[in-house]
Coordinates of C-alpha atoms in Angstrom, one line a residue:
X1 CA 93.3 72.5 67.1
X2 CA 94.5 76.1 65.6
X3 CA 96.4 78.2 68.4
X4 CA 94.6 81.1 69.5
X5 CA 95.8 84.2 67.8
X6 CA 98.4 86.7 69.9
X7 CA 96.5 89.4 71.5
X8 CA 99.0 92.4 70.3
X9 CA 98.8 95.5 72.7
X10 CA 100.5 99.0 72.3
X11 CA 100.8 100.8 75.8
X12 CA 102.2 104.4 76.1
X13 CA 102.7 106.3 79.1
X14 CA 105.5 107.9 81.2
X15 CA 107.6 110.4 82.0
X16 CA 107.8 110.0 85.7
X17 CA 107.3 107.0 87.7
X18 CA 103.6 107.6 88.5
X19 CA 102.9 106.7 84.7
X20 CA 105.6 104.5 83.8
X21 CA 105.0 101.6 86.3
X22 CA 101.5 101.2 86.5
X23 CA 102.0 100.0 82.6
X24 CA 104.6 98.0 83.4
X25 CA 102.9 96.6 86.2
X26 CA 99.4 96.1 84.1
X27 CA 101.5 94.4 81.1
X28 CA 102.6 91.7 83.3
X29 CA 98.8 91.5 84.5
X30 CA 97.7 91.4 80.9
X31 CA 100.5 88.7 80.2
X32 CA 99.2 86.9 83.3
X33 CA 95.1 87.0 82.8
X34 CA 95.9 85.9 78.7
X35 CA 98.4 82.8 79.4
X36 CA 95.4 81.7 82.2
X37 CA 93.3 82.3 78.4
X38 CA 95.4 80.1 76.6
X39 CA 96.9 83.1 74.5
X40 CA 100.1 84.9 73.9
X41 CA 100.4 89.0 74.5
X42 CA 102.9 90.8 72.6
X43 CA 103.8 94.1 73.6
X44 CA 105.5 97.3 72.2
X45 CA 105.8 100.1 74.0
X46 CA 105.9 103.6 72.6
X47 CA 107.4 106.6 74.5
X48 CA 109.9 109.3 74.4
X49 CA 114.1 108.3 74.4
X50 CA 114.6 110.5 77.4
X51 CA 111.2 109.5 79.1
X52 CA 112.0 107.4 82.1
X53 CA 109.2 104.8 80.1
X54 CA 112.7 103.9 77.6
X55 CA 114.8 102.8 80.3
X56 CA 112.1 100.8 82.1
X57 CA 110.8 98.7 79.0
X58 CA 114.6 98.3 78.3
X59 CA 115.1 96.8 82.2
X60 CA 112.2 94.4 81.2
X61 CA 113.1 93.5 77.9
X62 CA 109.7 95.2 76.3
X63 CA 109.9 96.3 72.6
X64 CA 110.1 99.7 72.5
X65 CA 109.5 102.1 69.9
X66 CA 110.6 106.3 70.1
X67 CA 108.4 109.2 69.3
X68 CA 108.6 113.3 69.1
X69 CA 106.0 114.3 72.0
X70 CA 105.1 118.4 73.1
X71 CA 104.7 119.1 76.5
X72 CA 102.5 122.1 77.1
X73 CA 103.8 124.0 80.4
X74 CA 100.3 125.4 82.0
X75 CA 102.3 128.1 84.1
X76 CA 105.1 128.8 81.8
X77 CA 107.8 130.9 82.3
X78 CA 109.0 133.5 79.6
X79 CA 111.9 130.5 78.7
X80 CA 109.4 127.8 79.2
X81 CA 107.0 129.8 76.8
X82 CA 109.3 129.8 74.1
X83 CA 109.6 126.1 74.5
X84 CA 105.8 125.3 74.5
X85 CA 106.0 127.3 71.2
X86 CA 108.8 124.7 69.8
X87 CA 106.7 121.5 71.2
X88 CA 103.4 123.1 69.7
X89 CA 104.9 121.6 66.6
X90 CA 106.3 118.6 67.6
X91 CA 102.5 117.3 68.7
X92 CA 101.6 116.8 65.4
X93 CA 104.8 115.1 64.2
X94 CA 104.3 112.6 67.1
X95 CA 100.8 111.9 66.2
X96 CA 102.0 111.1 62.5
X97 CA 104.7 109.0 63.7
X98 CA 102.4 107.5 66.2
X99 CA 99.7 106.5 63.3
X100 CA 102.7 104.9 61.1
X101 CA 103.8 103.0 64.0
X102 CA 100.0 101.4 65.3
X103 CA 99.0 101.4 61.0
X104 CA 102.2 98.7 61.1
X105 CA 102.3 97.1 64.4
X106 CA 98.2 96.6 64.0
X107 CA 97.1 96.4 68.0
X108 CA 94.1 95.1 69.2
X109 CA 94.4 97.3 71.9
X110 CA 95.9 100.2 73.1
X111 CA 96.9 100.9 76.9
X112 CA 97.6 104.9 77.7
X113 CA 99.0 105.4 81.2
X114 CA 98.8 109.4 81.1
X115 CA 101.9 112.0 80.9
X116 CA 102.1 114.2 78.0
X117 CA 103.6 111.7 75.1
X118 CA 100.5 109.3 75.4
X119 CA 98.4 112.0 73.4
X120 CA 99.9 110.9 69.8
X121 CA 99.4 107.7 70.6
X122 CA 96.0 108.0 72.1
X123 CA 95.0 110.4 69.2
X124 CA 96.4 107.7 66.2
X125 CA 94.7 104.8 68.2
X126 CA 91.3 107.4 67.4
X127 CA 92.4 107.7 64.2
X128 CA 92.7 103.9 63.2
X129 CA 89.9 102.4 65.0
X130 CA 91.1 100.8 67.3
X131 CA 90.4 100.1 71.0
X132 CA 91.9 102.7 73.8
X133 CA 92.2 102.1 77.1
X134 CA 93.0 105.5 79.3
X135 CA 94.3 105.0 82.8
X136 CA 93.9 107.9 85.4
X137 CA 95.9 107.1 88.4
X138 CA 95.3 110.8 90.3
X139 CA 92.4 112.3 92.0
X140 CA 91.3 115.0 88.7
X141 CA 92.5 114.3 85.6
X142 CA 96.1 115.1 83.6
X143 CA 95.7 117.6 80.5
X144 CA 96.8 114.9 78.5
X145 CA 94.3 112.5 79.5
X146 CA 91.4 115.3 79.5
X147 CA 92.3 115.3 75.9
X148 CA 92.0 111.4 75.4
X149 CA 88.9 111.0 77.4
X150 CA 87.0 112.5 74.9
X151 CA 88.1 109.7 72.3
X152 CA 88.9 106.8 74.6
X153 CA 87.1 103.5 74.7
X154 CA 87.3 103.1 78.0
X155 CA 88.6 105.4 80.7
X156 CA 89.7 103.9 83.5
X157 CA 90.4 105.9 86.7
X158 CA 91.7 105.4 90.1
X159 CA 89.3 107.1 92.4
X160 CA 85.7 107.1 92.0
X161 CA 85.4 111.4 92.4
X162 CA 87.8 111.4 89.5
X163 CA 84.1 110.8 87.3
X164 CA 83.2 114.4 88.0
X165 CA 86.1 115.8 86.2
X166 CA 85.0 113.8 83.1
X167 CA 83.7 115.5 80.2
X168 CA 79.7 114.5 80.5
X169 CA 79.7 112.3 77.6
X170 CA 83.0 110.2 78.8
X171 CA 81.4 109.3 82.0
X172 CA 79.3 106.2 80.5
X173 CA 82.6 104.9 79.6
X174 CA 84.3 105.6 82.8
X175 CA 85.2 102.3 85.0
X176 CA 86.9 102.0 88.6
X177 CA 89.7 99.8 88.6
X178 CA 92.4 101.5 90.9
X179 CA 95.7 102.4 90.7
X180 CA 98.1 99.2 89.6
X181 CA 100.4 98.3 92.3
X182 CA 103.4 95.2 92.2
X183 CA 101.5 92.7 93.8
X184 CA 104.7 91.6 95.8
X185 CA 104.4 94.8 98.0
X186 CA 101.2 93.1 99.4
X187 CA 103.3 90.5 100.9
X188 CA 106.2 92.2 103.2
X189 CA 107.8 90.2 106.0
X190 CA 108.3 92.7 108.8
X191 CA 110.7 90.0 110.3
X192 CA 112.9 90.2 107.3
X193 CA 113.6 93.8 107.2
X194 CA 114.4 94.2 111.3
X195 CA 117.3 91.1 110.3
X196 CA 118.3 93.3 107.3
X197 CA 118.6 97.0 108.9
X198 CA 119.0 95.8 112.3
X199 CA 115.8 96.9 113.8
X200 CA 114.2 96.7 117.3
X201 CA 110.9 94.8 116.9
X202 CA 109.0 96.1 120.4
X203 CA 110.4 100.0 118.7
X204 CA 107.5 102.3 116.9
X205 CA 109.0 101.8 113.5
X206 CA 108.8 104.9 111.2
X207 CA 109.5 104.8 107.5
X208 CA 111.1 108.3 105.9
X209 CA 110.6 108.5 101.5
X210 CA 110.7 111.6 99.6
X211 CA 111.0 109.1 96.3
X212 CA 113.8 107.7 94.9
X213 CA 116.4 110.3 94.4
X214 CA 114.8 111.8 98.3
X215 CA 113.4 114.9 99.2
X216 CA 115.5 118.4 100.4
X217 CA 112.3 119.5 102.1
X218 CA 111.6 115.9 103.9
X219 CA 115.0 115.3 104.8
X220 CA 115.5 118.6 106.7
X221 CA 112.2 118.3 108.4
X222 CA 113.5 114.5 109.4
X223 CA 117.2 116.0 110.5
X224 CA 115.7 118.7 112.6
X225 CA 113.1 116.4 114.7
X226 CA 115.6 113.4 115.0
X227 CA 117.2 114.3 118.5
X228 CA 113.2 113.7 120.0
X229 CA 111.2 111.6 117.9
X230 CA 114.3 108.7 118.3
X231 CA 113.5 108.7 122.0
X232 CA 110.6 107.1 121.7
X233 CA 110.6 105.7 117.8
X234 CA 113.0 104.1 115.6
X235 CA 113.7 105.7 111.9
X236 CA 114.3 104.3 108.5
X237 CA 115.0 107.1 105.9
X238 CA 114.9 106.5 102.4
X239 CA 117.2 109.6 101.8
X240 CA 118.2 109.7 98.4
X241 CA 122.1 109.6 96.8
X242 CA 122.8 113.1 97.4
X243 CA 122.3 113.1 100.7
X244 CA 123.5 109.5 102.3
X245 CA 127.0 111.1 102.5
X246 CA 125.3 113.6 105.2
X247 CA 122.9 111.8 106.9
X248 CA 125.0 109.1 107.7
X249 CA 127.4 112.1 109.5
X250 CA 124.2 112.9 111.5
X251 CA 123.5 109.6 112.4
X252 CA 127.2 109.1 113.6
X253 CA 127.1 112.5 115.3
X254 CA 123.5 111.3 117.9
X255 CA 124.3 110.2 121.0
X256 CA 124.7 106.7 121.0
X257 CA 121.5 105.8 123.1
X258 CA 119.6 106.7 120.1
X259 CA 122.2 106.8 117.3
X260 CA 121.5 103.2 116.6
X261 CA 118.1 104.1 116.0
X262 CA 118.4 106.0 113.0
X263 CA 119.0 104.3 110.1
X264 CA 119.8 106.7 106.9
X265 CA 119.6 104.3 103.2
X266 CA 120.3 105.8 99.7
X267 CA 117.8 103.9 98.3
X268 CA 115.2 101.3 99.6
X269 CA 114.8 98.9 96.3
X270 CA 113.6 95.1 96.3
X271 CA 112.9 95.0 100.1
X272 CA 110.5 97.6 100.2
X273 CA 107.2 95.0 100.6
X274 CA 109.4 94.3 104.2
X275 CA 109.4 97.8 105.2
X276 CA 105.9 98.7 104.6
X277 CA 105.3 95.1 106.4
X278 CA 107.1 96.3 109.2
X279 CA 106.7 99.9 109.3
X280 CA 103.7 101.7 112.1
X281 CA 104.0 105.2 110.5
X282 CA 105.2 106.4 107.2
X283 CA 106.2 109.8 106.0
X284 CA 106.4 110.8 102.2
X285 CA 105.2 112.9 99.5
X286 CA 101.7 112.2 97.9
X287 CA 102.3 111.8 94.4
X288 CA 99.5 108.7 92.6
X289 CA 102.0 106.0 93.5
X290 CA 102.6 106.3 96.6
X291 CA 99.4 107.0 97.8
X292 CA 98.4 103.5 95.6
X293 CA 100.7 101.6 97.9
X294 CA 100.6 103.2 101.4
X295 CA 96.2 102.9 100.9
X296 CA 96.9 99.3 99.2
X297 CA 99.0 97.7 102.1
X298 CA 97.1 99.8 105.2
X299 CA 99.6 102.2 106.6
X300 CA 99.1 105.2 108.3
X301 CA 101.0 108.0 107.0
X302 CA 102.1 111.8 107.5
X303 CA 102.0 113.3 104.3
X304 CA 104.2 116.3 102.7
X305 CA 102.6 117.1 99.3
X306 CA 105.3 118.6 96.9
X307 CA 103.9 122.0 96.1
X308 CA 103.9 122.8 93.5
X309 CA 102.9 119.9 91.3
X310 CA 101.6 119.6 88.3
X311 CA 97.2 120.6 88.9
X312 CA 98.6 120.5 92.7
X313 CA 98.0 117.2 92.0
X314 CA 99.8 115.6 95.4
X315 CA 97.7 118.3 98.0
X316 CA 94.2 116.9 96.5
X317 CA 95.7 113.7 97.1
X318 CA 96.4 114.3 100.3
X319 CA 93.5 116.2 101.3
X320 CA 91.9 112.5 100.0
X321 CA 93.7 110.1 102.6
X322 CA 92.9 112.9 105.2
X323 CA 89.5 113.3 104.2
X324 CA 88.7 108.8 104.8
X325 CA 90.9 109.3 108.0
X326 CA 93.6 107.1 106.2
X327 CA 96.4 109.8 107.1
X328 CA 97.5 113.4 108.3
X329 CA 98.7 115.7 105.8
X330 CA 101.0 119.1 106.3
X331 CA 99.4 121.0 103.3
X332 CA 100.8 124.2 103.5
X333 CA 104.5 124.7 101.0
X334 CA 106.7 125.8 104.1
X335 CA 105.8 123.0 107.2
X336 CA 107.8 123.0 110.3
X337 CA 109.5 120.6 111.9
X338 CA 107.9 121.5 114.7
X339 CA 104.1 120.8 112.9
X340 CA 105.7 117.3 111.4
X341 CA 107.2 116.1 115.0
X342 CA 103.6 117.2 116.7
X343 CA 101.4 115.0 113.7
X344 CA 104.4 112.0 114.6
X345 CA 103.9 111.6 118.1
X346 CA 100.3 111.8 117.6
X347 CA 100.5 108.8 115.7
X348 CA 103.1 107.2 117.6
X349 CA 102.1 107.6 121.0
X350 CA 98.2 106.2 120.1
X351 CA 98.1 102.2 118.6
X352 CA 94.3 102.6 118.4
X353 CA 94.6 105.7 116.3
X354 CA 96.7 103.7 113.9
X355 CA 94.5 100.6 113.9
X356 CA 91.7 102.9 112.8
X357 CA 93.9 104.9 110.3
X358 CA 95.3 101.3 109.2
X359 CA 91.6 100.5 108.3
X360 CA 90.3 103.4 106.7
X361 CA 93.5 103.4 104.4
X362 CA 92.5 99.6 103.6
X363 CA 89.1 100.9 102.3
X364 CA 90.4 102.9 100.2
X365 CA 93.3 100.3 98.5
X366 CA 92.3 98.5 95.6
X367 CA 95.1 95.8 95.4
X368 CA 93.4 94.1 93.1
X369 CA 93.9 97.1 90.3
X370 CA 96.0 95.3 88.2
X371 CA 93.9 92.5 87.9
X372 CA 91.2 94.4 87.1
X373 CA 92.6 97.0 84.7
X374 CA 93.9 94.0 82.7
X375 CA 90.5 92.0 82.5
X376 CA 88.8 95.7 81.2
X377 CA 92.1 95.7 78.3
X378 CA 91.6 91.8 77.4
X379 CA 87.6 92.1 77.3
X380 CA 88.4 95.3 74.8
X381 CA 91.0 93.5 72.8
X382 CA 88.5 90.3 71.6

């Protein structure tokens, strides 16, 4: 009996986070879904060299492959202006390169995850005929992927409203699949991370991420409220490099029947699944991955939306989760402490509120995205 063929798939996408790992996170779907197939996936990855998309496939051992991309600044300033002018030109070197490298590598199906270098790649996948897959993971759409909806196969989108910013004739080929999540975040041990930070389990738990490298905005808000909300909750705060050195002052500095309360982290890594598991409240920005998890595993949230972003992206997010009752949001760019602490104790002092926040959130997770988004890629490549 002949083995069945290799199903070879190019995925671009990146940039930040919010594109780079629902690829990496729908390639080991993909992988998964074809081995249960009988079949092999290979997989090259095409990106930028400064993209964080290059460092990730390198973690992971994916082929990668470098292009020129352009970045077109909406709101530009007059030195961002001239260097929309430089990258004007570079879009068309990165679609040639693009075409040379799908004419060789020959996918059966390409896999765009959004962020401005996907568009060469997108646009040569047009060019040669072969299947495209476009992932949306926000509420609109990205410019780049309001250019490749236009030529997609498929467009794939996280949120259902995200089909009225279609272009009318992209909408037949729209699908709701959800935004990809690790799968291991579904399965936290709250038990494991009160051993691991030392944390009271009968203690309103509250979980503090402005992303990995932190927040300024976030962690101010956090320092400022700290001397009230530990007397009646217990903090774990994701605070970034920069700013372990002085948070960890702060903590020594609280008086010690709520110092040991407060527990500042540089970075929360592999035992995040066991915070969300045993986290009540969570407080971050809303950028497309985040809100993927917090809706995915349930958990209320207080929301700070980074303003400006990019279509002010993370406020319609936001405004989202508010709008199912999944979370409270402090939409305005200059919150106070004072307006963060108020939403907290709201939250904290109220277990039914949460229960019903926990559940509207639920409706809105897709945790089966992954899955998903890979069966609409395999059913593309045949």
């Amino acid at each position: 009996m002949t083995a069945a063929r290799k199903i070879r798939m190019l995925v671009t996408g990146g940039g930040t986070g919010g594109h780079t790992y629902p690829a990496l996170t729908t390639i080991t779907a993909v992988r998964e879904h074809a081995a249960a197939q009988g079949r092999d996936v290979d997989v090259l990855w095409v990106g930028t060299a400064d993209g964080l998309e290059a460092r990730i496939a390198a973690e992971h051992h994916i082929p990668f492959k470098v292009i020129s991309a352009g970045k077109v600044r909406r709101s530009p300033n007059l030195r961002e202006l001239g260097q929309n002018v430089i990258d004007l030109f570079r879009i068309p070197i990165g679609v040639l390169q693009a075409a040379g490298i799908a004419a060789r590598y020959r996918p059966d199906v390409v896999l765009s995850t959004g962020g401005y270098v996907s568009v060469p790649l997108g646009l040569a996948a047009r060019l040669l005929g072969r299947p495209l897959v476009m992932h949306e993971q926000i509420t609109s759409l990205g410019l780049a992927n309001r250019i490749l909806a236009r030529v997609a196969t498929t467009v794939a989108l996280t949120h259902p409203t995200s089909i009225n910013h279609l272009p009318a004739r992209a909408r037949a080929r729209a699908v709701v699949t959800g935004n990809p999540i690790r799968p291991q975040l579904l399965h936290g041990n709250p038990a494991r991370a009160h051993e691991r930070y030392g944390l009271a389990p009968d203690l309103p738990l509250v979980y503090v991420t402005g992303g990995a490298q932190g927040s300024r905005q976030i962690n101010t808000l956090i320092e400022r409220i700290l001397p009230t909300l530990l007397t009646h909750a217990q903090v774990l705060h994701q605070c970034g490099r920069d700013w372990i050195g002085h948070l960890s002052e702060v903590a020594a500095n609280l008086p010690a029947e709520i110092g040991e309360r407060y527990h500042p982290m540089a970075y929360v890594g592999e035992e995040l699944p066991d915070v969300y598991a045993a986290a009540d409240v969570v407080v971050s920005r809303s950028g497309a991955g985040t809100v993927a998890e917090l809706v995915a595993v349930g958990k209320p949230s207080v929301l700070i939306p980074l303003v400006p972003a990019a279509g002010d992206e993370q406020r319609n997010n936001a405004r989202y989760l508010v709008g199912a009752g999944a979370a409270r949001a402090l939409l305005e760019p200059d919150p106070t402490p004072q307006q963060l602490l108020a939403e907290l104790d709201d939250l904290l002092r109220d277990p039914g509120l949460r229960v019903r926040m926990t559940e509207a959130a639920k409706a809105l997770g897709r945790p089966d995205a992954a899955d998903t988004l890979a069966k609409v890629i395999l059913n593309q490549a045949k």
